Short mmCIF file of C-alpha atoms and ligand atoms in Angstrom, two decimals:
data_model
loop_
_atom_site.label_atom_id
_atom_site.label_comp_id
_atom_site.label_asym_id
_atom_site.label_seq_id
_atom_site.Cartn_x
_atom_site.Cartn_y
_atom_site.Cartn_z
CA MET A 1 -74.13 -129.27 18.09
CA VAL A 2 -74.81 -132.22 19.48
CA GLU A 3 -73.46 -135.61 18.01
CA ILE A 4 -74.97 -139.18 18.85
CA ASN A 5 -72.43 -142.03 17.99
CA SER A 6 -75.29 -145.29 17.49
CA SER A 7 -72.41 -147.90 18.07
CA LEU A 8 -72.06 -146.45 21.59
CA CYS A 9 -75.90 -145.38 21.61
CA THR A 10 -78.02 -147.68 23.83
CA GLY A 11 -81.37 -146.58 23.71
CA CYS A 12 -81.54 -146.08 27.13
CA GLY A 13 -83.99 -142.84 26.52
CA ILE A 14 -82.18 -141.02 29.69
CA CYS A 15 -80.69 -138.08 27.08
CA LYS A 16 -84.60 -138.38 25.52
CA GLU A 17 -85.80 -137.61 28.11
CA ASN A 18 -83.73 -135.50 30.38
CA CYS A 19 -83.52 -132.56 27.45
CA ALA A 20 -85.73 -129.95 28.75
CA VAL A 21 -86.71 -128.19 24.90
CA HIS A 22 -87.50 -132.09 23.86
CA ALA A 23 -84.39 -131.40 20.90
CA ILE A 24 -83.83 -136.02 21.46
CA VAL A 25 -85.64 -137.51 18.77
CA LEU A 26 -85.48 -141.75 18.15
CA ASN A 27 -84.44 -143.24 15.17
CA GLU A 28 -86.08 -146.14 13.96
CA ASP A 29 -83.71 -147.88 15.20
CA GLY A 30 -84.15 -147.29 19.19
CA THR A 31 -81.05 -145.02 19.48
CA CYS A 32 -81.33 -141.29 19.60
CA ARG A 33 -80.60 -137.97 17.88
CA CYS A 34 -80.00 -134.61 18.54
CA ASN A 35 -82.58 -132.07 16.13
CA LYS A 36 -80.38 -128.79 16.34
CA THR A 37 -83.71 -126.85 15.37
CA TRP A 38 -84.61 -126.81 19.15
CA CYS A 39 -81.70 -127.97 20.62
CA PHE A 40 -80.52 -125.01 22.59
CA GLY A 41 -76.64 -126.65 23.77
CA CYS A 42 -76.85 -126.56 27.08
CA GLY A 43 -74.75 -129.86 26.94
CA GLN A 44 -77.02 -131.59 29.99
CA CYS A 45 -76.88 -135.02 27.47
CA VAL A 46 -73.14 -135.28 26.91
CA ALA A 47 -73.51 -134.79 31.13
CA VAL A 48 -75.76 -137.85 31.17
CA CYS A 49 -75.49 -140.21 28.49
CA PRO A 50 -74.25 -143.59 30.19
CA THR A 51 -72.37 -144.50 27.84
CA GLY A 52 -70.18 -140.97 26.65
CA ALA A 53 -72.34 -141.81 22.90
CA THR A 54 -73.19 -137.91 23.09
CA ALA A 55 -70.55 -135.02 21.97
CA MET A 56 -70.53 -131.19 21.18
CA PRO A 57 -67.62 -131.46 18.52
CA GLY A 58 -65.58 -128.32 18.55
CA LEU A 59 -66.72 -127.51 22.42
CA GLU A 60 -64.01 -128.34 25.79
CA ALA A 61 -63.96 -131.99 25.74
CA PRO A 62 -66.20 -133.23 29.10
CA VAL A 63 -64.45 -134.03 32.73
CA GLU A 64 -65.52 -137.24 33.50
CA PHE A 65 -67.12 -137.62 37.44
CA ASP A 66 -64.17 -138.94 39.76
CA PRO A 67 -66.14 -138.19 43.78
CA ALA A 68 -62.75 -137.84 45.11
CA SER A 69 -62.40 -134.67 42.73
CA PHE A 70 -66.08 -133.59 42.16
CA GLU A 71 -67.77 -133.76 45.67
CA LEU A 72 -67.75 -131.20 47.74
CA ASP A 73 -68.64 -131.14 51.97
CA PRO A 74 -71.79 -128.72 52.93
CA ARG A 75 -70.39 -128.08 55.77
CA VAL A 76 -66.96 -127.12 54.17
CA LEU A 77 -68.52 -125.60 50.75
CA LEU A 78 -70.74 -123.50 53.56
CA ASN A 79 -67.45 -122.00 55.32
CA ALA A 80 -66.45 -121.05 52.72
CA MET A 81 -69.38 -118.76 52.24
CA ARG A 82 -69.05 -117.37 55.23
CA PHE A 83 -65.76 -117.39 55.76
CA ARG A 84 -65.35 -115.04 52.14
CA ARG A 85 -64.38 -111.94 52.32
CA SER A 86 -64.17 -107.95 50.09
CA ILE A 87 -60.73 -107.05 50.33
CA ARG A 88 -59.59 -103.60 50.87
CA ARG A 89 -55.66 -104.00 51.16
CA PHE A 90 -54.51 -105.46 48.20
CA SER A 91 -50.75 -105.90 49.07
CA GLY A 92 -49.93 -105.04 45.20
CA GLU A 93 -49.26 -108.54 43.88
CA LYS A 94 -50.92 -109.23 40.99
CA ALA A 95 -52.47 -112.83 40.44
CA SER A 96 -50.44 -115.07 38.75
CA ARG A 97 -52.33 -115.80 34.54
CA LYS A 98 -52.97 -119.25 35.94
CA GLU A 99 -54.70 -118.26 38.83
CA LEU A 100 -56.54 -115.65 36.64
CA GLU A 101 -57.92 -118.64 34.51
CA MET A 102 -59.01 -120.04 37.13
CA LEU A 103 -60.68 -117.17 37.68
CA LEU A 104 -62.48 -116.98 34.36
CA ASP A 105 -63.08 -120.71 34.70
CA ALA A 106 -65.83 -119.85 37.69
CA GLY A 107 -67.33 -117.78 36.26
CA ARG A 108 -67.12 -118.88 32.57
CA CYS A 109 -69.03 -122.14 34.11
CA ALA A 110 -72.12 -120.04 36.08
CA PRO A 111 -75.65 -120.74 34.96
CA THR A 112 -76.77 -118.33 32.60
CA SER A 113 -80.75 -118.10 31.62
CA SER A 114 -81.71 -120.27 28.42
CA ASN A 115 -77.41 -121.00 28.23
CA SER A 116 -77.32 -118.03 26.75
CA GLN A 117 -73.73 -117.61 27.12
CA SER A 118 -73.11 -114.10 26.22
CA VAL A 119 -70.69 -113.56 29.37
CA GLY A 120 -67.80 -111.09 29.33
CA PHE A 121 -65.30 -110.95 30.65
CA THR A 122 -62.04 -107.81 29.90
CA VAL A 123 -59.71 -108.92 32.31
CA LEU A 124 -57.61 -105.67 33.47
CA ASP A 125 -54.37 -106.39 33.97
CA ARG A 126 -51.28 -104.47 31.61
CA GLU A 127 -53.38 -101.26 31.59
CA PHE A 128 -54.60 -100.98 34.68
CA GLU A 129 -52.66 -97.89 35.84
CA THR A 130 -53.21 -96.19 32.70
CA LEU A 131 -57.48 -96.86 33.62
CA ARG A 132 -56.89 -96.01 37.47
CA PRO A 133 -56.61 -92.17 36.66
CA LYS A 134 -59.71 -92.13 34.48
CA ILE A 135 -61.56 -94.29 36.67
CA TRP A 136 -61.14 -92.22 38.89
CA LYS A 137 -61.71 -89.70 36.88
CA ALA A 138 -65.38 -90.59 36.36
CA PHE A 139 -66.07 -91.44 39.90
CA ALA A 140 -65.38 -87.88 40.76
CA ARG A 141 -67.52 -86.41 38.16
CA MET A 142 -70.41 -89.33 39.17
CA ALA A 143 -70.11 -88.22 42.95
CA GLN A 144 -70.36 -84.19 42.25
CA GLU A 145 -73.10 -84.95 39.81
CA ASN A 146 -74.63 -86.69 42.44
CA GLY A 147 -73.57 -83.98 45.14
CA ARG A 148 -71.67 -86.96 47.84
CA LYS A 149 -68.87 -84.62 48.78
CA LEU A 150 -67.41 -87.37 51.18
CA LEU A 151 -67.12 -89.36 47.87
CA TYR A 152 -65.29 -86.30 46.43
CA ARG A 153 -63.04 -85.93 48.59
CA ARG A 154 -61.77 -89.82 48.16
CA TYR A 155 -61.12 -88.10 44.65
CA GLU A 156 -59.43 -85.17 46.45
CA ASN A 157 -57.59 -87.87 48.85
CA TYR A 158 -56.37 -89.41 45.85
CA LEU A 159 -55.18 -86.59 43.63
CA ALA A 160 -53.33 -85.76 47.23
CA GLY A 161 -50.63 -88.09 46.27
CA PRO A 162 -49.03 -91.97 47.26
CA GLY A 163 -49.05 -92.11 50.57
CA GLN A 164 -52.89 -91.57 50.90
CA PRO A 165 -55.86 -93.96 51.27
CA ASP A 166 -56.41 -95.60 47.75
CA THR A 167 -60.04 -95.88 48.04
CA LEU A 168 -61.76 -97.40 44.92
CA PHE A 169 -59.44 -99.65 44.42
CA TYR A 170 -57.00 -100.50 48.29
CA GLY A 171 -53.95 -100.36 46.56
CA GLY A 172 -55.52 -103.96 43.86
CA ASN A 173 -54.14 -103.55 40.26
CA GLN A 174 -55.86 -106.25 38.47
CA MET A 175 -59.89 -106.03 38.12
CA ILE A 176 -62.14 -108.07 35.54
CA ALA A 177 -65.14 -106.28 34.44
CA VAL A 178 -67.76 -108.77 33.93
CA THR A 179 -70.96 -108.09 31.04
CA SER A 180 -74.31 -110.21 30.08
CA GLU A 181 -76.82 -109.63 27.13
CA VAL A 182 -79.21 -111.41 29.75
CA ARG A 183 -79.07 -110.08 33.41
CA PRO A 184 -78.51 -111.44 36.46
CA ASP A 185 -75.46 -114.05 34.34
CA GLY A 186 -72.24 -111.86 35.17
CA GLY A 187 -73.50 -111.56 38.46
CA LEU A 188 -73.55 -115.42 38.90
CA ALA A 189 -70.38 -115.42 37.49
CA LEU A 190 -68.88 -112.79 39.35
CA ALA A 191 -69.93 -114.76 43.05
CA ASN A 192 -68.49 -118.12 41.65
CA MET A 193 -65.13 -115.91 40.27
CA GLU A 194 -65.40 -114.71 44.10
CA LEU A 195 -65.61 -118.13 45.51
CA MET A 196 -62.85 -119.27 43.08
CA ALA A 197 -61.07 -116.27 44.47
CA HIS A 198 -60.46 -116.90 48.35
CA ALA A 199 -60.73 -120.91 47.45
CA LEU A 200 -56.85 -119.31 45.43
CA GLY A 201 -55.91 -117.81 48.75
CA LEU A 202 -56.48 -114.22 46.80
CA GLY A 203 -58.53 -111.29 48.10
CA ALA A 204 -61.20 -109.60 45.79
CA LEU A 205 -63.78 -106.67 45.02
CA TYR A 206 -66.64 -105.92 44.23
CA CYS A 207 -66.22 -102.39 43.09
CA GLY A 208 -69.63 -101.35 42.78
CA PHE A 209 -67.72 -97.78 42.61
CA ALA A 210 -65.72 -98.48 39.53
CA ALA A 211 -68.85 -100.55 37.76
CA ARG A 212 -71.11 -97.17 38.22
CA ALA A 213 -68.57 -94.55 37.11
CA ILE A 214 -67.27 -97.22 33.25
CA GLU A 215 -71.17 -97.32 32.49
CA GLY A 216 -71.92 -92.81 33.07
CA ASP A 217 -68.70 -92.55 31.08
CA PRO A 218 -68.81 -93.03 27.14
CA GLU A 219 -65.07 -93.83 26.60
CA LEU A 220 -64.76 -96.11 29.61
CA ARG A 221 -68.10 -97.73 28.35
CA GLU A 222 -66.65 -97.63 24.64
CA TYR A 223 -63.24 -99.23 26.09
CA PHE A 224 -65.22 -102.58 28.02
CA GLY A 225 -67.46 -102.39 25.57
CA ILE A 226 -70.75 -101.70 26.56
CA THR A 227 -73.84 -101.29 25.07
CA GLU A 228 -77.35 -100.76 24.99
CA LYS A 229 -77.71 -104.39 24.42
CA ARG A 230 -74.48 -105.46 26.63
CA SER A 231 -74.34 -104.22 30.89
CA LEU A 232 -72.10 -104.00 33.55
CA ASP A 233 -72.76 -106.58 36.28
CA GLY A 234 -70.38 -105.71 38.36
CA CYS A 235 -65.94 -105.35 39.10
CA LEU A 236 -63.66 -107.69 40.67
CA VAL A 237 -60.39 -106.02 41.55
CA VAL A 238 -58.30 -109.33 42.44
CA GLY A 239 -55.23 -109.68 44.08
CA HIS A 240 -52.65 -110.82 46.37
CA THR A 241 -53.58 -109.61 50.03
CA GLY A 242 -51.91 -109.82 53.72
CA LEU A 243 -55.00 -109.00 55.53
CA LYS A 244 -55.97 -112.56 57.73
CA PHE A 245 -59.23 -113.19 58.66
CA TYR A 246 -59.74 -115.41 62.21
CA ARG A 247 -63.30 -115.87 61.83
CA THR A 248 -66.32 -114.91 60.46
CA ALA A 249 -68.15 -111.70 60.18
CA PRO A 250 -71.61 -111.77 61.65
CA ARG A 251 -74.91 -112.32 59.15
CA ASN A 252 -78.82 -111.70 59.68
CA PRO A 253 -80.61 -114.90 60.20
CA ALA A 254 -82.82 -115.52 56.02
CA ARG A 255 -85.50 -112.91 55.33
CA ALA A 256 -86.83 -115.95 54.57
CA ALA A 257 -89.96 -116.79 54.63
CA TRP A 258 -92.05 -120.48 54.93
CA GLN A 259 -95.13 -121.05 53.37
C1 LIG B 301 -72.63 -105.14 43.59
C2 LIG B 301 -71.71 -104.90 45.15
C3 LIG B 301 -70.53 -103.65 44.72
C4 LIG B 301 -69.69 -103.09 45.84
N1 LIG B 301 -68.77 -101.82 46.08
C5 LIG B 301 -68.78 -101.34 46.47
C6 LIG B 301 -67.81 -100.87 46.26
O1 LIG B 301 -67.41 -100.26 45.49
N2 LIG B 301 -66.12 -100.73 47.64
C7 LIG B 301 -66.11 -101.19 48.51
O2 LIG B 301 -65.29 -101.22 49.41
N3 LIG B 301 -66.81 -102.21 48.65
C8 LIG B 301 -67.92 -101.99 47.88
N4 LIG B 301 -69.07 -103.89 48.25
C9 LIG B 301 -68.84 -104.98 49.54
C10 LIG B 301 -69.57 -104.87 49.78
O3 LIG B 301 -69.61 -103.62 51.28
C11 LIG B 301 -69.50 -106.10 51.26
O4 LIG B 301 -69.85 -107.05 50.19
C12 LIG B 301 -70.13 -106.23 52.57
O5 LIG B 301 -69.87 -105.21 53.37
C13 LIG B 301 -70.56 -107.60 52.93
O6 LIG B 301 -69.19 -107.52 53.39
P1 LIG B 301 -68.41 -108.64 52.94
O7 LIG B 301 -67.79 -108.88 51.44
O8 LIG B 301 -67.17 -109.30 53.56
O9 LIG B 301 -69.00 -110.05 53.48
C14 LIG B 301 -69.65 -104.13 47.61
C15 LIG B 301 -70.47 -105.47 47.35
C16 LIG B 301 -70.95 -105.96 46.14
C17 LIG B 301 -71.39 -107.29 46.72
S1 LIG B 302 -78.26 -141.47 27.08
FE1 LIG B 302 -76.24 -141.73 25.31
S2 LIG B 302 -77.16 -144.26 25.63
FE2 LIG B 302 -78.89 -143.51 26.67
S3 LIG B 302 -80.17 -143.01 24.63
FE3 LIG B 302 -79.01 -141.02 25.17
S4 LIG B 302 -77.13 -141.08 23.72
FE4 LIG B 302 -78.56 -143.01 24.09
S1 LIG B 303 -77.45 -129.82 24.15
FE1 LIG B 303 -79.50 -129.40 25.65
S2 LIG B 303 -80.60 -128.93 24.72
FE2 LIG B 303 -79.39 -129.97 22.94
S3 LIG B 303 -80.47 -131.52 22.73
FE3 LIG B 303 -78.51 -132.10 23.99
S4 LIG B 303 -80.58 -131.71 26.75
FE4 LIG B 303 -81.65 -131.20 24.36
#
């Protein structure tokens, strides 16, 4: 999957030293080649080669590093992480297709165990209104089975009709369900996506209730592609919000052991 252009390779050896699985080997003429048996496709040899001799044909073209558009001010990054919030008041205005694609890009860039890249995304948009009552119903069944009366009351309120608070989706009408074959890969993708939603000025909500309801319902499991091998790592409700925050929310100090 990795090709090395020998006319561009200077034999500097950086890719060879950096490869986690020693998949780069030396040719007799001092240039390098990739041993496909060992390569797990992480792409680091493409990213690290000073002359651009390495390539992974069939995948997207790499973006060349440019400090102006790649470097982040750590304080700004931390502030963005502090200021992102769970949104429980969606306006009903949907995220655009382009914004949803940015969220998927953020998700697929997250690291994955052994570069498995097994994370799957179901963008529930067009079919959201068909699924909304089904997820609510599964949520109600889950609440009932677990004797969670207050949670079940949420369902009764939802059934009471328009004007009642929607305490599952909070007025949202788009949701991205994230599955993976290796935990915690989907969770890492979700964290990227939530931060991207914040950067796009969108609201986002990890909806654990929807995720658990889906996990417990055979029909919904099938709809979202959950199998014995593939688990549901989370659901992110996204969309516009009119809600404004004026400051960060207080948090506990880091529960850290310095040893
Ligand atoms: C995995 C996960 C599942 C969550 N599920 C729900 C949910 O079903 N409903 C909800 O209102 N909030 C849900 N939340 C939001 C948390 O309550 C929220 O993150 C927490 O109170 C901190 O607030 P903040 O996100 O604004 O910092 C969930 C958060 C996480 C991380
Ligand atoms: S980093 Fe690039 S130039 Fe250096 S050995 Fe590897 S392929 Fe050749
Ligand atoms: S893609 Fe990763 S594993 Fe494969 S040769 Fe390059 S650095 Fe090594």
